[in-house]
Tab-separated table of C-alpha atoms in Angstrom:
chain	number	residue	atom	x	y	z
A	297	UNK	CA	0.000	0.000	0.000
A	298	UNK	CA	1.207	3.407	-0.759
A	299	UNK	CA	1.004	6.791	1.070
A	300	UNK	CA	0.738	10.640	0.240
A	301	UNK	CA	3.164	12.177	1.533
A	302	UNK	CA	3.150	15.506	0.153
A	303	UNK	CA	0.274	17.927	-1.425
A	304	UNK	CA	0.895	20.863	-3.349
A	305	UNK	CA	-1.138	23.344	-5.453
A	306	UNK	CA	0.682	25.298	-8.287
A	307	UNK	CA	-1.314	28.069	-8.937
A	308	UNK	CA	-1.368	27.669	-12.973
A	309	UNK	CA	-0.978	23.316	-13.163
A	310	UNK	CA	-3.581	22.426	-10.534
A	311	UNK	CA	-2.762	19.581	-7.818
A	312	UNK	CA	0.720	17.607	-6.950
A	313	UNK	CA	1.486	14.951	-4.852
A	314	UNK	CA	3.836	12.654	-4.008
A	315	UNK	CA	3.450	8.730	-2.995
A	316	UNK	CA	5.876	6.227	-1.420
A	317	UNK	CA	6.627	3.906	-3.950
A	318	UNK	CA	6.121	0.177	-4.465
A	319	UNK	CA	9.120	-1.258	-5.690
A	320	UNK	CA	7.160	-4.161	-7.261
A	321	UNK	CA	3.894	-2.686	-8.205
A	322	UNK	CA	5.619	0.242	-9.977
A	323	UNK	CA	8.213	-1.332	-11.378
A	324	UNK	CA	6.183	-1.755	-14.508
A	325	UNK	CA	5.251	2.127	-14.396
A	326	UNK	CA	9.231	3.099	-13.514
A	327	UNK	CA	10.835	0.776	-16.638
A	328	UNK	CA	8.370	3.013	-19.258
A	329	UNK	CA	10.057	6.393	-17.990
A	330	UNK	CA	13.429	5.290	-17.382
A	331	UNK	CA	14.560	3.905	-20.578
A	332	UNK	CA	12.268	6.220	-22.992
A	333	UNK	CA	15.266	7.945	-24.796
A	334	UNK	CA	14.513	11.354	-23.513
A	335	UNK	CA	15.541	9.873	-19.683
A	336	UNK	CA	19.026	9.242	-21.083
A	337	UNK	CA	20.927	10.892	-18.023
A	338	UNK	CA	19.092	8.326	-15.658
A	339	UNK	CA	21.270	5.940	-17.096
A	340	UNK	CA	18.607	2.834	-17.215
A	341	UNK	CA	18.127	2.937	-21.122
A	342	UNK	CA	18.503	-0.550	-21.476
A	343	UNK	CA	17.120	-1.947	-18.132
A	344	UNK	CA	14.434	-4.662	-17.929
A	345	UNK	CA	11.753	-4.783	-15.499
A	346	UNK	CA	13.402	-7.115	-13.438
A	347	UNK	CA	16.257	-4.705	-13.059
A	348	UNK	CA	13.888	-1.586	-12.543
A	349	UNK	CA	12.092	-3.117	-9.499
A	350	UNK	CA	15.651	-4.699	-7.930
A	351	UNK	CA	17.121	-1.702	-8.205
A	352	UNK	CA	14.053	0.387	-6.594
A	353	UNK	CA	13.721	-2.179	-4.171
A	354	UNK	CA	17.581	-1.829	-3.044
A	355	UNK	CA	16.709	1.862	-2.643
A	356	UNK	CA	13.870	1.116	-0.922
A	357	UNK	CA	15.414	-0.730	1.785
A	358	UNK	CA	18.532	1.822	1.935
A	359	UNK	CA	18.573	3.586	5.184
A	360	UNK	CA	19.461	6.894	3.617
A	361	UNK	CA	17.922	6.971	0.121
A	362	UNK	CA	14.303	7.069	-0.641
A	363	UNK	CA	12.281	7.124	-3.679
A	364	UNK	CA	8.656	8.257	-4.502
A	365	UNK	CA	6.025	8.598	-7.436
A	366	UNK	CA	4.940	12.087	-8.441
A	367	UNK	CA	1.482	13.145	-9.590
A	368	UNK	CA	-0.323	15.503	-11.613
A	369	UNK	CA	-3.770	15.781	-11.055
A	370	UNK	CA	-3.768	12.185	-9.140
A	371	UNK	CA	-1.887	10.403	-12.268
A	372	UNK	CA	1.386	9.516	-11.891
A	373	UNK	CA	3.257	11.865	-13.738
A	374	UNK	CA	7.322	12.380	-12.453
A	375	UNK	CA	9.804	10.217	-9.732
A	376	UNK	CA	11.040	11.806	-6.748
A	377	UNK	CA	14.617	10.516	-4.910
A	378	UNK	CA	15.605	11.806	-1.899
A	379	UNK	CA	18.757	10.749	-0.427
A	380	UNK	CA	21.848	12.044	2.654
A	381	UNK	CA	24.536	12.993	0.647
A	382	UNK	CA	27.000	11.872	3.587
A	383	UNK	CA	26.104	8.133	2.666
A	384	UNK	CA	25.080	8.341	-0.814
A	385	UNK	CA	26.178	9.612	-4.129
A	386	UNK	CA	28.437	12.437	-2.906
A	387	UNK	CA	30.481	10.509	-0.313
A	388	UNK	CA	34.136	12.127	-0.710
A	389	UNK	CA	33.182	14.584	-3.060
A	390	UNK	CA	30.910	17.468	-1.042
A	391	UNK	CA	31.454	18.745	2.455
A	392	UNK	CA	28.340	17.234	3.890
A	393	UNK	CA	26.577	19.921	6.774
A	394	UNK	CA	23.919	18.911	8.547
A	395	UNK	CA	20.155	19.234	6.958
A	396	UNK	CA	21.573	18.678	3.577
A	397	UNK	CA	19.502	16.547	1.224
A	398	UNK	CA	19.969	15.241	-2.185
A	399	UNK	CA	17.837	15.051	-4.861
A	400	UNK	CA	16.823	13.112	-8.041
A	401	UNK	CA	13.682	14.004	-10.180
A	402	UNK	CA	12.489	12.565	-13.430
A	403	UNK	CA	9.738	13.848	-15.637
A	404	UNK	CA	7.163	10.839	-17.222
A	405	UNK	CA	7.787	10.785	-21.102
A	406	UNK	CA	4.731	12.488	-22.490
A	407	UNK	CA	3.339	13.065	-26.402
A	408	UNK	CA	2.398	15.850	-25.126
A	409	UNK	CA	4.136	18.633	-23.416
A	410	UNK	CA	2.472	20.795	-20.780
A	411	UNK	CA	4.403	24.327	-20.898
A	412	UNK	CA	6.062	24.510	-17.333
A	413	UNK	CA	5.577	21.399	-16.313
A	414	UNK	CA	8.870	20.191	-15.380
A	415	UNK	CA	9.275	23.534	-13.480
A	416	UNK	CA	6.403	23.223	-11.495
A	417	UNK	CA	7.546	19.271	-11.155
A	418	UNK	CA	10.706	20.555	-9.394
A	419	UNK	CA	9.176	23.503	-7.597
A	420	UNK	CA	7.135	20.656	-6.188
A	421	UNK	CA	9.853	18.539	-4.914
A	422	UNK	CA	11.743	21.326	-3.549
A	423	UNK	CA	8.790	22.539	-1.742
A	424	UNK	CA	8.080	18.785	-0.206
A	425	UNK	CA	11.980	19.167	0.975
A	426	UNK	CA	12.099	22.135	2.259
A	427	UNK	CA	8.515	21.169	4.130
A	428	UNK	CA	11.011	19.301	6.803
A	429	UNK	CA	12.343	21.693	8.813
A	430	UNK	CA	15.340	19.667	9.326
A	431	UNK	CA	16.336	20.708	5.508
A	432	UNK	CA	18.643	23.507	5.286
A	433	UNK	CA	19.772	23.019	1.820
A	434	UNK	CA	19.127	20.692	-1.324
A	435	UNK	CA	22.157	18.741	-3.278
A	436	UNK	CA	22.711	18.175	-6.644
A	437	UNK	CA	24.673	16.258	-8.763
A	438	UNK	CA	23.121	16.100	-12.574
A	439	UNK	CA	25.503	15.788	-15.161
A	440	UNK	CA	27.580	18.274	-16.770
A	441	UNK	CA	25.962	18.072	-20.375
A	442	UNK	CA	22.264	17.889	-19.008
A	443	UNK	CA	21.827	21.903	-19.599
A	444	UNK	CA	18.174	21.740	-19.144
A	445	UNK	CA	18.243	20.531	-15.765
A	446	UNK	CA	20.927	23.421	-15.021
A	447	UNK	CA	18.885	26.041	-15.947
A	448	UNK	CA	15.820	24.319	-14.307
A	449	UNK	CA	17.938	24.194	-11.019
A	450	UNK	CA	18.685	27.843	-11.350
A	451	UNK	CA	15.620	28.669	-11.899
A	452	UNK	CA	14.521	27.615	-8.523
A	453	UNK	CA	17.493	29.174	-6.696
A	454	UNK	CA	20.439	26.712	-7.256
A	455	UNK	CA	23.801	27.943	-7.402
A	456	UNK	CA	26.446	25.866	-8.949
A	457	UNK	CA	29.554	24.849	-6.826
A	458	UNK	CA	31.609	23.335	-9.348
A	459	UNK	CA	32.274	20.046	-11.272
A	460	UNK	CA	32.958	16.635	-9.684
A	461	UNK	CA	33.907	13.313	-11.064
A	462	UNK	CA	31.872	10.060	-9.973
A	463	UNK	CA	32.877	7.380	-11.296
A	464	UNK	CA	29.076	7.127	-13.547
A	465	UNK	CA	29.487	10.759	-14.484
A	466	UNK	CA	30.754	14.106	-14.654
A	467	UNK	CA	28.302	15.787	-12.658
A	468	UNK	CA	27.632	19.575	-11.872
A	469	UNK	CA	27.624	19.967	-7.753
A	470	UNK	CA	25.312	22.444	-6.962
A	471	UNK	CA	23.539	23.552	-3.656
A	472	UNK	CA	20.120	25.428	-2.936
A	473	UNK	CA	19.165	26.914	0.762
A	474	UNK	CA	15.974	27.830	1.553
A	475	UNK	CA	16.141	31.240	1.551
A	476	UNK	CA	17.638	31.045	-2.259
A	477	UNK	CA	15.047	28.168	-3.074
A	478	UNK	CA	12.245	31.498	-1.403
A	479	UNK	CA	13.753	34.277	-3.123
A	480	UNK	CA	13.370	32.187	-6.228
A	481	UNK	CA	9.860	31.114	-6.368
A	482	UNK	CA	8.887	33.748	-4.450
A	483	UNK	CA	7.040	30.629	-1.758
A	484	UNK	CA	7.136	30.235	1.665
A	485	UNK	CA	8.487	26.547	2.672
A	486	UNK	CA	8.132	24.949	6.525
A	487	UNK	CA	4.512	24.262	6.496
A	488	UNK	CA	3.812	20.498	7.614
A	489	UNK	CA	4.392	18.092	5.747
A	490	UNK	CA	1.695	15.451	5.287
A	491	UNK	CA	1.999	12.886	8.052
A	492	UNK	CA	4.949	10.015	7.308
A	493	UNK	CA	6.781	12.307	4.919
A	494	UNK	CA	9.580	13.021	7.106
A	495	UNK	CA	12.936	11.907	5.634
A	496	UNK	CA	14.050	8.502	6.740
C-alpha cells in the first residue's frame, strides 16, 4: 500500500502529490520512464523490469535513500529521490553539513508537453523538501551536459559549486538553501508536511 506524503497546489498546473513507492507494483510504471530515450541521463536505457524493481527495491530498503512517485492531477506523472549525501552519491566529493539533502527528479515521457511542467515538477519537490524543517539546503549532482536541468535548477534558486567526477558521471555539484530556493519562487516553505513524509 502506498502513502501521500506531500500535497501541493501550483497556482497555474492544478494539484501535486507525491506517494511512497512500491518497488514491485511500480516497477512496470518506472521501466516506461526510465529507458524512454529522452531519460538518457538516468542511465537505465537498457534496463528490464526485473532490473527496474531490484534496483528500486535496493533503494527502498537503503537507510538513507528514498524514492517516490509524483502526480499531476492524481496520475502519476514524475519520480522523486531523496537521499543524505553523507552516505550516498556524494560521499568524498561534497562537504556534507547537517540538513543537507539530495535530490533526483524525473519527468514521465509524455506526447504531449504541458508548458512549465517540469518547473512546477521541481518547484514541487523542492517545496516537499524544504517542508522538513530539518532541511537547510538541497544537493545536486546532474551531469555536466544535461543543460536543461541546469537552468531548471537555477531557476529555482540553485547555485552551482563546481564540477565533480563520480565514477558514472561528470556531474555539476550544486547547492540550494531555503532562503535562495524562497527568493526564487517567491514561496514560503516549513509548512507540515503530510503525516509520514519526514525523511528517513
Amino acid at each position: 500500500m502506498t502513502t501521500v506524503v506531500y500535497r501541493r497546489t501550483d497556482p497555474r498546473l492544478g494539484a501535486f502529490a507525491l506517494r511512497t513507492l512500491d518497488p514491485d507494483a511500480d516497477a512496470a510504471l518506472l521501466h516506461g520512464w526510465v529507458t524512454h530515450p529522452k531519460a538518457a541521463f538516468w542511465m537505465m536505457l537498457d534496463a528490464d523490469p526485473a532490473r527496474v524493481a531490484h534496483e528500486y527495491r535496493r533503494i527502498h530498503a537503503h537507510p538513507h535513500h528514498d524514492a517516490f512517485v509524483g502526480l499531476w492531477r492524481d496520475r502519476p506523472a514524475f519520480l522523486a529521490e531523496r537521499y543524505d549525501p553523507a552516505h550516498v552519491e556524494l560521499v568524498g566529493l561534497h562537504d556534507a553539513a547537517e540538513g543537507d539533502v539530495g535530490m533526483h527528479f524525473l519527468c514521465a515521457p509524455t506526447g504531449t508537453p504541458v508548458h512549465g511542467f517540469t518547473l512546477a515538477v521541481i518547484t514541487t519537490v523542492m517545496a516537499w523538501l524544504f517542508a522538513d524543517p530539518a532541511t537547510r539546503r538541497v544537493v545536486v549532482e546532474p551531469d555536466v551536459r544535461n543543460s536543461k536541468v541546469h537552468a531548471l535548477n537555477a531557476a529555482v534558486g540553485f547555485t552551482v559549486l563546481g564540477p565533480v567526477a563520480k565514477p558514472e558521471k561528470d556531474a555539476l555539484l550544486s547547492v540550494c538553501t531555503r532562503a535562495m530556493f524562497e527568493n526564487a519562487t517567491g514561496l514560503t516553505t516549513g509548512g507540515p508536511a503530510v503525516p509520514g513524509g519526514a525523511p528517513a
